[in-house]
Every structure is written in C-alpha cells, then in structure tokens.
Short mmCIF file of C-alpha atoms in Angstrom, two decimals:
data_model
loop_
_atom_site.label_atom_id
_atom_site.label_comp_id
_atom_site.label_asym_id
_atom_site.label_seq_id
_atom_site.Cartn_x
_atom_site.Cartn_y
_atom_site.Cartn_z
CA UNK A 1 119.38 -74.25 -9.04
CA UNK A 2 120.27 -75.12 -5.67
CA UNK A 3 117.75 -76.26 -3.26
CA UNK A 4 117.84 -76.26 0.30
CA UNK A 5 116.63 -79.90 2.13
CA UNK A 6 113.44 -79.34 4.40
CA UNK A 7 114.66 -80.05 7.51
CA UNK A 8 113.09 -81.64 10.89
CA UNK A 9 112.35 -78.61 12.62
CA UNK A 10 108.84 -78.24 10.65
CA UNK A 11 106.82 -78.74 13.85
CA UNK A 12 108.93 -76.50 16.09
CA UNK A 13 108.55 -74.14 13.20
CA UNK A 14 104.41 -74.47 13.54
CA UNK A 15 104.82 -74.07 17.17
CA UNK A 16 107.24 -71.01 16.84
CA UNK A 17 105.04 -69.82 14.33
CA UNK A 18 101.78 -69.42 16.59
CA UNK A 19 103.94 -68.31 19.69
CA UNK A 20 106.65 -65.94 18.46
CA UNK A 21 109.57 -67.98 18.30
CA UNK A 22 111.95 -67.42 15.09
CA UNK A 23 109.73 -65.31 13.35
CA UNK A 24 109.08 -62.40 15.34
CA UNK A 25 113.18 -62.04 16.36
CA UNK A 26 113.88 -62.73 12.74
CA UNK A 27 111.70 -59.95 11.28
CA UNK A 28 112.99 -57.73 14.00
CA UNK A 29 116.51 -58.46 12.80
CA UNK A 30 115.68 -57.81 9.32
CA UNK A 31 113.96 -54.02 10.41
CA UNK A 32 110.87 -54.90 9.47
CA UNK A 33 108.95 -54.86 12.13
CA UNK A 34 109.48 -53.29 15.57
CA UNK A 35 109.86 -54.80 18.94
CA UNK A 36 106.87 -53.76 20.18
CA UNK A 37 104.81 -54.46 17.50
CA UNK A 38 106.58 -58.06 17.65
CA UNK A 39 104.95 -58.14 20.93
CA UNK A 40 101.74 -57.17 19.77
CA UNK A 41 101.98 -59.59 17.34
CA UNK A 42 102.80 -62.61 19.64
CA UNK A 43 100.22 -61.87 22.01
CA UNK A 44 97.41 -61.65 19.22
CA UNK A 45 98.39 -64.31 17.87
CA UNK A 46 98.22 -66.72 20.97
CA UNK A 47 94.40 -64.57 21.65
CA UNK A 48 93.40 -65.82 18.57
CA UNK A 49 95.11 -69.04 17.90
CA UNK A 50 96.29 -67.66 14.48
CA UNK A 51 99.85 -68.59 13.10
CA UNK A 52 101.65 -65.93 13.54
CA UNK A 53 102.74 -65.17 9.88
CA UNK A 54 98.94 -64.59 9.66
CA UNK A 55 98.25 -61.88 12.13
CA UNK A 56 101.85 -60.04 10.73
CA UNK A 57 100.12 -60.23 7.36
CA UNK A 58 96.71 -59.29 8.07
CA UNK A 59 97.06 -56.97 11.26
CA UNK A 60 100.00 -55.39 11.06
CA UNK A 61 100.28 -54.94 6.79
CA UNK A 62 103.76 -57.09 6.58
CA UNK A 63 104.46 -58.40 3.17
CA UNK A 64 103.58 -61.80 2.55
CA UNK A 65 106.64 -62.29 0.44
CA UNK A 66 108.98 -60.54 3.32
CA UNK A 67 107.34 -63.60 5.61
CA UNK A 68 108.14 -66.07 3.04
CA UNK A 69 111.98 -64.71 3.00
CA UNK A 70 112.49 -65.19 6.56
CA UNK A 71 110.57 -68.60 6.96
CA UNK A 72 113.07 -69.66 4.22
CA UNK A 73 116.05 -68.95 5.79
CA UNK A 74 115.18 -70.11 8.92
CA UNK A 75 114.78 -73.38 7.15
CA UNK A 76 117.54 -73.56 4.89
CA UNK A 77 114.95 -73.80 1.94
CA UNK A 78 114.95 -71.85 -1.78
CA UNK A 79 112.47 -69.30 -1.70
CA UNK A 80 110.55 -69.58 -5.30
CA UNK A 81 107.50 -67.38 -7.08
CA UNK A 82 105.80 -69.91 -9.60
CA UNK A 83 103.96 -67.61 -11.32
CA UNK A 84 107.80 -66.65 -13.22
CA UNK A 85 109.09 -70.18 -12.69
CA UNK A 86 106.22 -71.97 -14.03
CA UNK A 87 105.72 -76.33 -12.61
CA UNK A 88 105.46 -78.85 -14.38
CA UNK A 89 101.91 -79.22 -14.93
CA UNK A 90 102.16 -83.20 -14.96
CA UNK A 91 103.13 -82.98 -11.66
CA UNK A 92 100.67 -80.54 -10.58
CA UNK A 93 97.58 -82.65 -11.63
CA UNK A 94 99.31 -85.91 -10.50
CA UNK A 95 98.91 -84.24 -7.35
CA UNK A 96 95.65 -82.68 -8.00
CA UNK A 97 94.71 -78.95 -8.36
CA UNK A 98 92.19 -79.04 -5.76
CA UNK A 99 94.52 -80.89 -3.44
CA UNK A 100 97.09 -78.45 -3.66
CA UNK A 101 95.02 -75.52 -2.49
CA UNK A 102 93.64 -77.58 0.47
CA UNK A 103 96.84 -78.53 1.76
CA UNK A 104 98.67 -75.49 0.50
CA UNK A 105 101.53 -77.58 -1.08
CA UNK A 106 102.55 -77.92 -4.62
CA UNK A 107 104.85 -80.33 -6.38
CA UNK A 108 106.62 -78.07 -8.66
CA UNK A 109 109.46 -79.63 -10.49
CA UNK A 110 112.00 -82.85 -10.44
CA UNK A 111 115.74 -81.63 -10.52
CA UNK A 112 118.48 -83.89 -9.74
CA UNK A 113 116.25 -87.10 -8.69
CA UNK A 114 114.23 -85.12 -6.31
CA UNK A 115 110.61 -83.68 -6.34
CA UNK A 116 110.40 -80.00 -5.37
CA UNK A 117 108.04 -79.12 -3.44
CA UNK A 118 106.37 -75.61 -2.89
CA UNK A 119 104.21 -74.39 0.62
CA UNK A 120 103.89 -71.26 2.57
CA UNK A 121 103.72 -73.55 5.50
CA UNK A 122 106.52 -75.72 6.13
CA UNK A 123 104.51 -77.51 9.00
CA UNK A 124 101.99 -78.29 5.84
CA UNK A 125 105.10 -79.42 4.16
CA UNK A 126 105.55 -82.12 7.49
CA UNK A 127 102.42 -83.36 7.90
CA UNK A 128 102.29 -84.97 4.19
CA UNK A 129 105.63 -85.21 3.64
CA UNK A 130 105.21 -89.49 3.88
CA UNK A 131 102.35 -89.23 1.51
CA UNK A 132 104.30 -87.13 -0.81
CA UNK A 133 107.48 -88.95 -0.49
CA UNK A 134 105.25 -91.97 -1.41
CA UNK A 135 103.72 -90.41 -4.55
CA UNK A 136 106.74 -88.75 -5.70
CA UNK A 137 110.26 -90.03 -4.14
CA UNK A 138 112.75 -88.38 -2.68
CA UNK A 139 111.04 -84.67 -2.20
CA UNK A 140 112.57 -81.14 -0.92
CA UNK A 141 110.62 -78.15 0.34
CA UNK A 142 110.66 -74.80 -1.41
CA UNK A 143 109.08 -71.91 -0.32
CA UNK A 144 106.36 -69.91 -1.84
CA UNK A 145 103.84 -67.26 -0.66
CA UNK A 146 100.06 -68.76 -0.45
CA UNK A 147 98.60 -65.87 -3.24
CA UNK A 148 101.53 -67.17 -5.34
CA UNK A 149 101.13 -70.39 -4.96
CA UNK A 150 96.92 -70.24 -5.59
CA UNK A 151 97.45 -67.87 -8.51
CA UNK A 152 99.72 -70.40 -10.16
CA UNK A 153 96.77 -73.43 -9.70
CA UNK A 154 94.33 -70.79 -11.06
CA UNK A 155 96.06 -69.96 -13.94
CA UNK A 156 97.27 -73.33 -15.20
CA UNK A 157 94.60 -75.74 -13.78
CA UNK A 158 91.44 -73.24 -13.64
CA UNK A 159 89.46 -75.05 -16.17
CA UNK A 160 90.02 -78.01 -14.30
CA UNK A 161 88.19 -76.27 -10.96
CA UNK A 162 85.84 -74.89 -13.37
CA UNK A 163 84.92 -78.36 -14.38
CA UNK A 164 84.96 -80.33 -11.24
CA UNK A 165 82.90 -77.18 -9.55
CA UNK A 166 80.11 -78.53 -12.61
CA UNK A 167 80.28 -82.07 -11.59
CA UNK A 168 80.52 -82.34 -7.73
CA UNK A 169 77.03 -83.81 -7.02
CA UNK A 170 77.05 -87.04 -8.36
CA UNK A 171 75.25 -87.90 -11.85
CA UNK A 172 72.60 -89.55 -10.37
CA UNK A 173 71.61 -86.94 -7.68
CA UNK A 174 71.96 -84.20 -11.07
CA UNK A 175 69.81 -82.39 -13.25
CA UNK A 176 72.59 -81.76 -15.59
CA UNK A 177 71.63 -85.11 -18.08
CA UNK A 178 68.35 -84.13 -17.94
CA UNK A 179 66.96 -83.72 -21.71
CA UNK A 180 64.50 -80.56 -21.68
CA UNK A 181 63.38 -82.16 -25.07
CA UNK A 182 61.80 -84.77 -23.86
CA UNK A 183 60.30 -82.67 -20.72
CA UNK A 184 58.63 -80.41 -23.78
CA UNK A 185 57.52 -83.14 -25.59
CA UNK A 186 56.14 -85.16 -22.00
CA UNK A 187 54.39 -81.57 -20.93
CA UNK A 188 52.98 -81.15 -24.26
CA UNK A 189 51.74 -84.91 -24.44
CA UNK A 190 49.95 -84.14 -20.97
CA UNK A 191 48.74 -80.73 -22.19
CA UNK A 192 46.68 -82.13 -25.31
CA UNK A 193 45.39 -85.02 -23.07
CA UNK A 194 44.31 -82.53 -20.21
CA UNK A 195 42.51 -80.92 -23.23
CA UNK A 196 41.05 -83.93 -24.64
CA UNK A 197 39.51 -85.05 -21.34
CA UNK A 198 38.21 -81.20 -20.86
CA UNK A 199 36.58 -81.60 -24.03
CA UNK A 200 35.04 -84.91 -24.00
CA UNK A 201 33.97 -85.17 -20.11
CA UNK A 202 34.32 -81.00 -18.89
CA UNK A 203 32.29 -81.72 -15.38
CA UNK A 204 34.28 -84.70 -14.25
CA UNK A 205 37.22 -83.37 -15.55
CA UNK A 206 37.02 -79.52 -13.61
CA UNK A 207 35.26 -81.45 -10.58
CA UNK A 208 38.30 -83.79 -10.64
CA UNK A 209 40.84 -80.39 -11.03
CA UNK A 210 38.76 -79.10 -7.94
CA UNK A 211 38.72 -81.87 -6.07
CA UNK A 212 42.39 -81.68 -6.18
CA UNK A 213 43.24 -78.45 -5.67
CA UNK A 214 41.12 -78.58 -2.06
CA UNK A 215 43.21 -81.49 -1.12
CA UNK A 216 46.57 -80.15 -1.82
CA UNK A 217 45.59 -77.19 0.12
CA UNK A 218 43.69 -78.66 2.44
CA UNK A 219 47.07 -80.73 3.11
CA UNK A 220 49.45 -77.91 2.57
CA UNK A 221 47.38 -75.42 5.32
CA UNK A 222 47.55 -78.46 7.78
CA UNK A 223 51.36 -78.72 7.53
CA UNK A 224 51.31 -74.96 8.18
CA UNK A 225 48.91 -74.71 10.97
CA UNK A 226 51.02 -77.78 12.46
CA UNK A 227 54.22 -76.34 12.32
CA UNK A 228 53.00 -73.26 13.49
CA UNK A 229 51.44 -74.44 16.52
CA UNK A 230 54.79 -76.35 17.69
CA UNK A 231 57.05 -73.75 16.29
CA UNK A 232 55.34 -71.61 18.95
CA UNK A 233 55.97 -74.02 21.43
CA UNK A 234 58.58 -72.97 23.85
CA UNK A 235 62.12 -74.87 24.13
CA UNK A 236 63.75 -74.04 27.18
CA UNK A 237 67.74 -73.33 25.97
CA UNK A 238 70.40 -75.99 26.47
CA UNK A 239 71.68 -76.18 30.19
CA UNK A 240 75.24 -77.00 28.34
CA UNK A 241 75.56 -73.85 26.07
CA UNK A 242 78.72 -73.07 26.00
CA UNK A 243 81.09 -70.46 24.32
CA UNK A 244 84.00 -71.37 21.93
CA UNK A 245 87.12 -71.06 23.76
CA UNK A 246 88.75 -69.80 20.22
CA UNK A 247 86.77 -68.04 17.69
CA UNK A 248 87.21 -69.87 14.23
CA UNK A 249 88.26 -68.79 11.10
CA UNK A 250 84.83 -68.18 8.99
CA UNK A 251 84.87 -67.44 5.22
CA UNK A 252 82.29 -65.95 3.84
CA UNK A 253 81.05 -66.74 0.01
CA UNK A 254 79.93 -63.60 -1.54
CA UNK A 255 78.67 -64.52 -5.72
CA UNK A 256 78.60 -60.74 -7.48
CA UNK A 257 77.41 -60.68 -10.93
CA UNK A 258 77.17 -56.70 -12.70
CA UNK A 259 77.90 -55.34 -9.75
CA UNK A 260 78.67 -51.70 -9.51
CA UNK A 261 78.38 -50.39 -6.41
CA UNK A 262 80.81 -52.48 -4.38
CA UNK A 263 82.56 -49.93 -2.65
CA UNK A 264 79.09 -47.80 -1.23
CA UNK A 265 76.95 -51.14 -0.07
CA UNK A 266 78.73 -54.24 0.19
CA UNK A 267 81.70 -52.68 1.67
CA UNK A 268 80.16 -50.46 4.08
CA UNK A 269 78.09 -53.44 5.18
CA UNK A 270 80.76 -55.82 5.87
CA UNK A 271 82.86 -53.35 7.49
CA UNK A 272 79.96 -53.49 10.10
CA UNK A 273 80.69 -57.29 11.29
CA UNK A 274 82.04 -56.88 15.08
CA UNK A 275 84.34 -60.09 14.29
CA UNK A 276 87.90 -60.35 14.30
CA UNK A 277 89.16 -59.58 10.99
CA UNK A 278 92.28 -61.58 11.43
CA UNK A 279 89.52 -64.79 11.92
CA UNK A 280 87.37 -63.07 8.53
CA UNK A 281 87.94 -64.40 5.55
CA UNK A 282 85.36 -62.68 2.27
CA UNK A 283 86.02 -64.06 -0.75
CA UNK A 284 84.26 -61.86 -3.45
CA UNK A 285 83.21 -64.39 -6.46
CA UNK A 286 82.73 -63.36 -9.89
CA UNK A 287 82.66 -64.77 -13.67
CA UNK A 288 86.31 -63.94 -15.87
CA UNK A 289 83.27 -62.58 -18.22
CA UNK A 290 81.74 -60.07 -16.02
CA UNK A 291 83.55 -57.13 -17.45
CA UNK A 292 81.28 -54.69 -15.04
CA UNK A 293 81.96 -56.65 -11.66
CA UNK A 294 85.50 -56.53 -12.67
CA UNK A 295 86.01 -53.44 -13.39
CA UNK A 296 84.08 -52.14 -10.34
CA UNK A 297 86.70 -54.62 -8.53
CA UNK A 298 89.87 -52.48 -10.38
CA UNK A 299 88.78 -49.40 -8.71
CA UNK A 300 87.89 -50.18 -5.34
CA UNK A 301 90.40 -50.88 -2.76
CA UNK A 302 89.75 -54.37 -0.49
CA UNK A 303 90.54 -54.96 2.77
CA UNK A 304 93.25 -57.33 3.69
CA UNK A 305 90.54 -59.72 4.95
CA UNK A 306 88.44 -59.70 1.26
CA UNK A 307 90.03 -61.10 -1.98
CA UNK A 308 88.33 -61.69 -5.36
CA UNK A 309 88.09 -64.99 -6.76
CA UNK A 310 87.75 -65.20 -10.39
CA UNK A 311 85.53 -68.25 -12.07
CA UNK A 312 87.01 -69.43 -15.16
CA UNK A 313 84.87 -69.75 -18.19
CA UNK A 314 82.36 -73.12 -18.32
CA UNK A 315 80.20 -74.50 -20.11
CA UNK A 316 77.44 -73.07 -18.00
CA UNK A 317 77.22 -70.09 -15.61
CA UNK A 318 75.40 -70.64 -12.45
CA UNK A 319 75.23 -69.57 -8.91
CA UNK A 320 76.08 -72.66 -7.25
CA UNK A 321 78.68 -73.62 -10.24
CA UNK A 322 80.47 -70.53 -8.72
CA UNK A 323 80.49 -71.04 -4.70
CA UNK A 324 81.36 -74.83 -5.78
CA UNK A 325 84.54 -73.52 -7.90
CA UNK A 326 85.25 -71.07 -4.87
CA UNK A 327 84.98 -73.74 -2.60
CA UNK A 328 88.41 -74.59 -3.32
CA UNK A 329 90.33 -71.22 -1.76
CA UNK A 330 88.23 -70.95 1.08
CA UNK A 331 90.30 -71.10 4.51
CA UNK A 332 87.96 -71.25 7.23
CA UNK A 333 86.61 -73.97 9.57
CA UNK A 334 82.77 -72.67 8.77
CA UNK A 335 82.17 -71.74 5.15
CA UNK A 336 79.14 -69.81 4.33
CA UNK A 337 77.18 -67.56 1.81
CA UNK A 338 76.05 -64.10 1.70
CA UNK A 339 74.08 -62.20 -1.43
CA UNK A 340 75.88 -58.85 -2.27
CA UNK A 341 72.38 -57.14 -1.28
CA UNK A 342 72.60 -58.60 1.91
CA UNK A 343 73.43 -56.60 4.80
CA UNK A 344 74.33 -59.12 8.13
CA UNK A 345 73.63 -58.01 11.65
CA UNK A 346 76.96 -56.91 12.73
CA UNK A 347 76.80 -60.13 15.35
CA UNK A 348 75.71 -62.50 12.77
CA UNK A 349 78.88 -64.35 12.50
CA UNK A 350 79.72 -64.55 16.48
CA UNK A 351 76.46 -66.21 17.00
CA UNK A 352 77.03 -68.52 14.43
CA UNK A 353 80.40 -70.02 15.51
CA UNK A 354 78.56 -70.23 19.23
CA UNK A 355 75.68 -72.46 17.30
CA UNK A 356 78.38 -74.47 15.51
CA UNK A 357 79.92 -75.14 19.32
CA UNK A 358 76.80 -76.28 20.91
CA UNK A 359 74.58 -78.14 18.42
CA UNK A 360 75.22 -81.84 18.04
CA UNK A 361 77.27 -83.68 15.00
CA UNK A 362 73.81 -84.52 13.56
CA UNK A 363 74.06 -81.23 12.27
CA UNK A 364 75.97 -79.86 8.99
CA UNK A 365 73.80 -76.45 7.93
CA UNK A 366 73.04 -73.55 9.70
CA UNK A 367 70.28 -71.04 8.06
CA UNK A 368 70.06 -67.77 9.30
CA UNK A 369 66.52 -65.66 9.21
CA UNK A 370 66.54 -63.09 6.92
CA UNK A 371 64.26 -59.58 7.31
CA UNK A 372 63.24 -56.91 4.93
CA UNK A 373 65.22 -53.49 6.57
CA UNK A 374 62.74 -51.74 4.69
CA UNK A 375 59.23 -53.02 6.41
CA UNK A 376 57.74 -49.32 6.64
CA UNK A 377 58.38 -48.37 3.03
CA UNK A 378 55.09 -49.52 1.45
CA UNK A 379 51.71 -51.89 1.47
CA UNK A 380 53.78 -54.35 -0.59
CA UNK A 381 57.30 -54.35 1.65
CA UNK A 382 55.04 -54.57 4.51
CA UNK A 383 53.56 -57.65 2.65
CA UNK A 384 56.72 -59.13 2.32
CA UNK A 385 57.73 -58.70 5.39
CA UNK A 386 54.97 -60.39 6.83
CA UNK A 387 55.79 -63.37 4.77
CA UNK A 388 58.97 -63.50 5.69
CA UNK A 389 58.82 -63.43 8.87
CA UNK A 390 55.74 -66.24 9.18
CA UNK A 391 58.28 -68.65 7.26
CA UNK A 392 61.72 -67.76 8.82
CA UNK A 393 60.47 -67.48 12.51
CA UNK A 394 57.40 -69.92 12.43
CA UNK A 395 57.14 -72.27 9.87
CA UNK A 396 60.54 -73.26 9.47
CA UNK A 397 61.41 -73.81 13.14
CA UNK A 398 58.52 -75.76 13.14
CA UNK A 399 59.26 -77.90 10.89
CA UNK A 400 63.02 -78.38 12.07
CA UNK A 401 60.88 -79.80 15.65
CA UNK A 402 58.60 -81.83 13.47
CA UNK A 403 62.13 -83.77 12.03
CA UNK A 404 61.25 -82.69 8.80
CA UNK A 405 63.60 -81.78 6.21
CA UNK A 406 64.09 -78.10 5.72
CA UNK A 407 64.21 -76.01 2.34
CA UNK A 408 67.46 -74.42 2.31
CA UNK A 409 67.45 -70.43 0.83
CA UNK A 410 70.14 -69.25 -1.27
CA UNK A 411 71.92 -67.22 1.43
CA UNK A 412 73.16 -66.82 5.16
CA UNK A 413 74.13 -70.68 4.87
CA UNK A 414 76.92 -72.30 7.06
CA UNK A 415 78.37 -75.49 6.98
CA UNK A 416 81.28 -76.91 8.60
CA UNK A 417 84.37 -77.15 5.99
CA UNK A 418 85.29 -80.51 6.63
CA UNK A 419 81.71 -81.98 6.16
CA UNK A 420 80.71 -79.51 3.20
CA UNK A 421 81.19 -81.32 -0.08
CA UNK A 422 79.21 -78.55 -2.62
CA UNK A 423 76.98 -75.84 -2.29
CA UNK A 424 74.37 -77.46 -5.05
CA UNK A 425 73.93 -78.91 -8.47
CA UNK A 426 76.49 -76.93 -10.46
CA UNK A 427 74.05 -76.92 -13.32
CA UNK A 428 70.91 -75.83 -11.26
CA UNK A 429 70.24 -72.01 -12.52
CA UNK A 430 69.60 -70.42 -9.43
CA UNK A 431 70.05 -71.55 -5.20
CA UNK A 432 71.07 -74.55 -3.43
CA UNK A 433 67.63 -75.90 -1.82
CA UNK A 434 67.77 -79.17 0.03
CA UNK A 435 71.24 -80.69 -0.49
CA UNK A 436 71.76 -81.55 2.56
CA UNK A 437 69.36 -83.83 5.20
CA UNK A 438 70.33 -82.55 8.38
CA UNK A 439 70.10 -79.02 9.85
CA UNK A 440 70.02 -76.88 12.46
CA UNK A 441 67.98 -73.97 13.14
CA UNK A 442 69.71 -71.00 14.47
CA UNK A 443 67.92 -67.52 14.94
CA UNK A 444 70.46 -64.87 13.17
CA UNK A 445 68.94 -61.67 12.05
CA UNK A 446 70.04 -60.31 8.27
CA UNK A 447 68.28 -57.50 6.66
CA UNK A 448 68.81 -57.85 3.21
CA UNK A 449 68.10 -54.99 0.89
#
C-alpha cells in the first residue's frame, strides 16, 4: 500500500482550517458544498473559533468522511478506515488507548520501516510528531475520520478504558479493597457490645446515647445557623467580571440506565439550551448491557451535537465507573454532568463558561443549584423544595465563604478538562461527593424532574 509522507504544511493546514483556506475552495471544487455556504462556513467558523472541518460537519451536515477525502489530498496522505483495516494492537497500546483519543492520533501499522500513523487532524499529527518519531521511528501520516478512528479504540481496547475508568483514584484514596466482611463482622462486634453495656449499665448507657445525640446536633445546627447567617451576607460582584471573548466547547456527561423515553424528555430538554450547538458536545452514556437504553437509542434520531457512548462490560457497574470511562471521548474545554431527569435552564451553560472566565485558578468545580419544577404539586414537593432550596442557596454558599469544603451532588458539575482527572471512585455505587478540595460556587438554576 502506498502511503503518502505528511508533509510541512500541517500548521498552515490548522490555520487554513479555522479560516477557509484549502478546505472551503476544495469542497467547492469537489460540488459539495456551495459558494455561499463556503462563506457561511468561513465566517462561523472564525465567530466561533471552531476548525472549520467542524462547523462543515456539524452546521452544515457535510460528511465527515467527504472532509477526510479532501484534507487527504491536500496533503498528499492515504486516506484509511480502521475499522476494515484493523492496527496492530501492539502498537496501539504502546501508544496507549486513552492517549490516542486525547490527541486524536493512532499508530496503526509498520510497512516498509515506517510507523503509520492515523488522525483526522493533521495539525494533531504536527504537534507530536517529535514525540512519536521518538517512540516509534521514522512515522507517516494517514488519514482517518475521528468516529472511525474512536470506534476502532473502542472496539479493540474497550476493556482496557473499562478498566482504567475502575482504577483512576488511586488505591489508597479507594473504597474498592475495602473487605465488607470484616465491616460485618466490626458492626456486629460493636452491636453485641452496645447491647452488653445496655444491659448491664441501661441509665449510663441511654444518658451517654443522649448526651451524644444533643451534641452532634447541637454542633450540626450551629454549622447551619453559621453558614446561614454569612451565606446571607451580601458580596458585592467582582469589579473585573468579564465575558469570554470565545465561547468554549462544553461537553456534557449524560449516564442513562433503562431509559425509555429519550426522545419525549431528554431530547426536548436539551433542545432548549440557547448555546451554540457547533460549541455543544452531549455524550449520552450507557452500559453494552442495557438492552432497554439501547434499544430506545436505535429508534430515536440524535442530533449532530449528541452521540452515544457505550461502556464496555466490568467487573462492576457504577455511575462514576461510567462518566470516568466516558471521560476519555469527551472534546470540550469544560466537562460536566447532567441526570437524564434533569431539565437545565436554557442559559445554564452560558453562565457557566462566564464563571469559568472570571473565578480564580484556585478553582476546579463548579456546582450548579438545582430546583424542584414541580414546587406546587403537593405538601411533600413543597417539602422538598424547601429543602432544597435552604441547602443550594443558603447553606452551601455559606459554607463556600466559611473556606470549608463543599459536598459535591451527583449532577450539574463542571470542571475544567485539563485539571479533571475522574469524576469519583469507580467502585463507589452511586455520586461523586467530595473529590475534589477546591470549588466555586456559581448560582445556575436546573429544575430537575
């Protein structure tokens, strides 16, 4: 097979790419597009800051392989799908599975003395070409379409995902050696001597119980009443706010699990955001077991801006064992997490890229308040909503001004990508919780259902 040489003109290619430069007259040439949507094109592109392969693909509904033609030929390159031309797998976790979907390159085969390698992004391909060239030796570019190329990592190297998504936090920061034997056995050991003490001294042992019971919520109404009472406090806003001059890209976490309904709520909802969708990125996550979820999947058409990842088999099933696997395909600069009950205020995600722009590096997690839409229903929603809104609005805010660290919920999360290393414990059953130390309190409204 004869491979073209990658050649210098990577950069100029990036460049080109954002601004319109061999793409949009080489598409034009080709019929594909016309010249005024070219133009349309171009100038979204440089509104945006998008490459410009992007905003054909996502805007405009030009196939991603019909891109991946034309950026090959304007680079001399071999245009390859390894999905039929499978890679050799030694090279491919030499490399590292995870690695390859961050950068979006893939070592695919050695012919002739040189490495092949695959990208949808030649100016990927130039910015570790040394590295690679290091690793591997003398190395060529190839090009590939990015679905192609993840699809290949996921089908060869998804247990390998799977597995790193259990192991991210380190052992010693995990729950997953701990023996629930020996919990039983402690608890039960405690159990029969709580009993034993009952028996043989019942008034010191129920005054003692008492006793304790006042202080901890003696203690526990004091932290309240004092977070409360400064949470109330008025902070006048930042003199420096400012407003991004480029919106980023934000992907969006979304763990389904029997879900049947995707098409009448989640969709709906979502289609409600007032950002871009060439800057949204919604990647629906669900188990290879969940027959239901993926079924519901089969029949409902996504948007170009939604895809559905697909967590391989483990040796658990968790929550944060699934955002941690997903982790690996997301695209944006902020990462975060929705519920598929949840239903975001359509400006949720613009006022979270303006918190991300003015809060200080200090800060790595952004928690948005969540609401009942429901209050009126009932005694009990009202109850909840009551709760809710004492925590979210009063306590929490509080606490953030007291330096304290803050309980993290188990959705509207978002963390910067390069500083987010897991969602939580892959082993813990149900929401990350306090993982991180430091975080910032921004007031976004979510009704969730």
């Amino acid at each position: 097979m004869a491979l073209g040489h990658a050649n210098r003109q990577v950069d100029r290619g990036l460049a080109d790419a954002r601004h319109g430069g061999f793409l949009s007259p080489a598409l034009v040439s080709r019929g594909l597009v016309s010249d005024e949507l070219a133009n349309a094109a171009t100038v979204k592109a440089q509104r945006l800051g998008l490459a410009l392969d992007d905003v054909y693909a996502r805007s405009f509904a030009v196939s991603p392989l019909s891109i991946a033609q034309t950026v090959a030929n304007h680079h001399g390159a071999q245009i390859i799908n390894p999905l039929e031309d499978v890679p050799d797998l030694a090279l491919v976790r030499q490399f590292e599975p995870a690695k390859c979907l961050q950068h979006g390159i893939m070592p695919w085969r050695q012919i002739g003395g040189d490495t092949i390698v695959l990208t949808a992004r030649p100016s990927q391909f130039m910015r570790h070409e040394a590295a690679l060239a290091g690793r591997f030796g003398r190395i060529r570019m190839a090009v590939t379409t990015e679905d192609q190329l993840a699809q290949t990592v996921t089908r060869y190297c998804g247990h390998v995902l799977a597995q790193e998504a259990e192991n991210k936090v380190p052992a010693a920061e995990s729950c997953r050696d701990w023996n629930p034997r020996f919990a039983l056995i402690c608890g039960a050991l405690a159990l029969l001597g709580a009993m034993a003490l009952a028996i043989a001294t019942p008034q010191v042992f129920f005054a003692a119980l008492t006793g304790w019971a006042i202080i901890v919520l003696a203690l526990h109404t004091a932290l309240k009443a004092t977070a409360a009472y400064i949470g109330w406090r008025n902070v006048p806003p930042s003199p420096h706010s400012v407003v991004p001059a480029r919106l980023p890209v934000i992907t969006m976490l979304v763990p389904l699990y029997n879900e049947t309904a995707i098409a009448e709520h989640l969709l709906t909802r979502l289609k409600a955001l007032d950002y871009p969708r060439e800057l949204l990125d919604v990647c629906l996550v669900l188990e290879a077991d969940d027959a239901t979820t993926r079924e519901t999947l089969g029949r409902t058409t996504l948007p170009t801006w939604m895809r559905a990842i697909v967590v391989p088999k483990g040796t658990i099933k968790t929550k944060p064992r699934a955002l941690n696997y997903a982790l690996n395909f997301a695209r944006g600069a902020i990462i975060g997490i929705w519920d598929a009950e949840d239903a975001p205020a359509p400006d949720q995600l613009h006022i979270a890229a303006n918190h991300f722009a003015n809060c200080g590096h200090d800060v790595v997690c952004l928690q948005g308040t969540l609401d009942y839409y429901n209050a009126s229903a009932n005694w009990l929603t009202r109850c909840f909503t009551i709760e809710y809104a004492s925590w979210f609005r009063v306590i929490l805010p509080g606490l953030q001004k007291l330096g304290l660290v803050i309980p993290l919920g188990g959705t509207t999360l978002f963390s910067g990508a390069m500083r987010l290393r897991f969602w939580a414990d892959g082993t813990h059953i149900t929401s990350p919780k306090m993982p991180i130390l430091a975080f910032g309190w921004p007031d976004m409204g979510i009704a969730p259902n």
